[in-house]
Amino acid sequence: MLKEDCASDLKVHLAKSLPLPSNVTRPRIDLIVFVVNLHSKYSLRNVEESLHHVDAAFFLGKVGFLATGAGRESHCSVHRNTVAKLAHTYRSPLLFCDLEVEGFRATMAQRLVRMLQICAGHVPGVSALNLLSLLRSSENPSLEDL
Amino acid sequence: MQPLALLLILFVAALQRGKEMDETVAEFFKRIILKIPMIEMMTILKTWGFLSENQLQTVNLRQRKESLVQDLVLLCEEKRASLNDAALLDIVYTQFHRHQKVWDVFRMSKEPGEDSDLFDMEQFKSSFKKILQRALKNVTVSFRDAEENAVWIRIAWGTQYRKPNQYKPTYVVYYSQTPYAFTSSSRLRSNIPLLGQALTVASKHHQIVKMDLRSRYLDSLKAIVFKQYNQTFETHNSTTPLQERSLGLDINMDSRIIHENRIEKERVQRVTEETFGHYPQPRLEFAQYKLETKFKSDLNGGILAEREEPLRCLIKFSSPNLLEALKSLAPAGIADAPLSPLLTCIPNKGMNYFKIRDK
């Protein structure tokens, strides 16, 4: 993500889980991406527990889920639908990307930076909420039944 | 006319000489040589040391393998190779391909206070062979010395009435300055007690015990049992956490990346290093835990929780390199550090088979 050309000042915080250590001052967080490794149930459980610590305001377009490892289906212990349901419950977009593949990684980085710029309010005329409703309308309608 | 007759006689004589090798031995040679990959052919034959330099130079390595094998068998016949020579070749092949066998580990012990006589290799060999021959009448025993005062023993088993089966031998690697012997797992299980007895008596020990340790990697078993695995090697990337290496970025350098859990990550690194060390781990392919414990559950009730009898289950961890995989679990975020001592005790205890019961 840092390799992308971006007019704004981009900072990435990496955390294993939430809540973040409270003894640090940090700038405003514009986007939270929860990375779920489909090969590990531990990863999913970690994300589920971390979600409880996120302020409700973030779910208005400032949260996304990124599932990795779907390419190697034999290694997956978490089903696609499980993550899809989770994302649906939290009304947030779900992206799939095999982070181990260089090409996919670069494309996903581009998308995330674009999303981040919108969420930070750096793109005039588009807000995080706009983006969310745009993304949601392209979702598979059958997910609503879940 | 006369020269032709002479030629005929010589030719016949040559044929006769060739036929002096037993057909079964010739077949045995053929099968061993067929096993050897072409790339290794010269190396293995040279290590074997039975055929001379001159003979080896006459061999055409570019022909089809079947023809090469025929040529080599002929050379062996010319030199009057015996069953024992064939057995030695088999040992050399196995030494080059030790990973094809699964090795068990045996530990011998002496009575406390017993004199440790100076070990005599020749006496050991002759005693070992005699014990087996006395018990089984039909058995082929061959020895090949190796470094570190070790000896490779090959045993082809027969019975009172049947000739030894040369195609299902057992190999034993005995380190004479230690109480340890490594044996290739054999399907002919009934011979193991006899083998144990022969080893114990011939090496002047009193008892032999099979350790709960098994692997294909003989050198790793050696490293574990002789405690030689904790030497630091100069690998340049051994201390870089795995997940960062795989992402191909020098994440630590860029100031725009903030690690929120840096303290925790450092703790995990430290604990992992304390447990596993800086050095490459000895190579094992699996660890097996046989549990016979009562079922314990956080949830109240449930059918299993009410059982009085212990729940039996078998848990097996497999990996191309189990200990390295375990070492990478906590840094990769897949497990909490420190890992369970049941996993980390494997090299220290020299076990990869565990039986766990309620205390």
Short mmCIF file of C-alpha atoms in Angstrom, two decimals, chain A residues 18-70:
data_model
loop_
_atom_site.label_atom_id
_atom_site.label_comp_id
_atom_site.label_asym_id
_atom_site.label_seq_id
_atom_site.Cartn_x
_atom_site.Cartn_y
_atom_site.Cartn_z
CA LEU A 18 -8.08 -5.34 19.14
CA PRO A 19 -8.25 -3.46 21.42
CA LEU A 20 -5.08 -1.51 20.64
CA PRO A 21 -2.76 -0.69 23.53
CA SER A 22 -4.24 2.38 25.16
CA ASN A 23 -1.09 4.08 26.38
CA VAL A 24 -0.22 5.46 22.94
CA THR A 25 -1.54 8.56 21.20
CA ARG A 26 -2.26 7.99 17.59
CA PRO A 27 -3.81 9.95 14.76
CA ARG A 28 -7.42 9.40 13.67
CA ILE A 29 -8.04 5.99 12.17
CA ASP A 30 -9.88 6.17 8.85
CA LEU A 31 -10.20 2.57 7.81
CA ILE A 32 -9.99 -0.75 9.58
CA VAL A 33 -9.35 -3.82 7.46
CA PHE A 34 -9.79 -7.15 9.22
CA VAL A 35 -7.66 -9.78 7.55
CA VAL A 36 -9.02 -13.30 7.87
CA ASN A 37 -6.82 -16.20 6.87
CA LEU A 38 -9.19 -18.86 5.56
CA HIS A 39 -6.61 -21.51 6.46
CA SER A 40 -6.94 -20.79 10.15
CA LYS A 41 -9.96 -20.96 12.44
CA TYR A 42 -7.84 -19.13 14.99
CA SER A 43 -7.66 -16.19 12.60
CA LEU A 44 -11.45 -16.03 12.26
CA ARG A 45 -12.00 -16.28 16.00
CA ASN A 46 -9.47 -13.53 16.62
CA VAL A 47 -11.26 -11.22 14.20
CA GLU A 48 -14.66 -12.02 15.72
CA GLU A 49 -13.39 -11.11 19.17
CA SER A 50 -11.66 -7.97 17.96
CA LEU A 51 -14.86 -6.75 16.31
CA HIS A 52 -16.46 -6.32 19.74
CA HIS A 53 -13.98 -3.59 20.50
CA VAL A 54 -14.78 -1.43 17.51
CA ASP A 55 -16.85 1.68 18.02
CA ALA A 56 -20.18 1.54 16.18
CA ALA A 57 -19.38 4.66 14.13
CA PHE A 58 -16.74 2.79 12.20
CA PHE A 59 -19.31 0.47 10.70
CA LEU A 60 -20.63 3.26 8.56
CA GLY A 61 -18.21 2.47 5.80
CA LYS A 62 -14.90 2.52 7.64
CA VAL A 63 -14.59 -1.21 8.16
CA GLY A 64 -13.73 -3.84 5.59
CA PHE A 65 -12.93 -7.53 5.62
CA LEU A 66 -10.15 -9.09 3.59
CA ALA A 67 -10.12 -12.85 3.22
CA THR A 68 -6.91 -14.51 2.11
CA GLY A 69 -6.07 -18.08 1.19
CA ALA A 70 -9.16 -18.90 -0.90
#
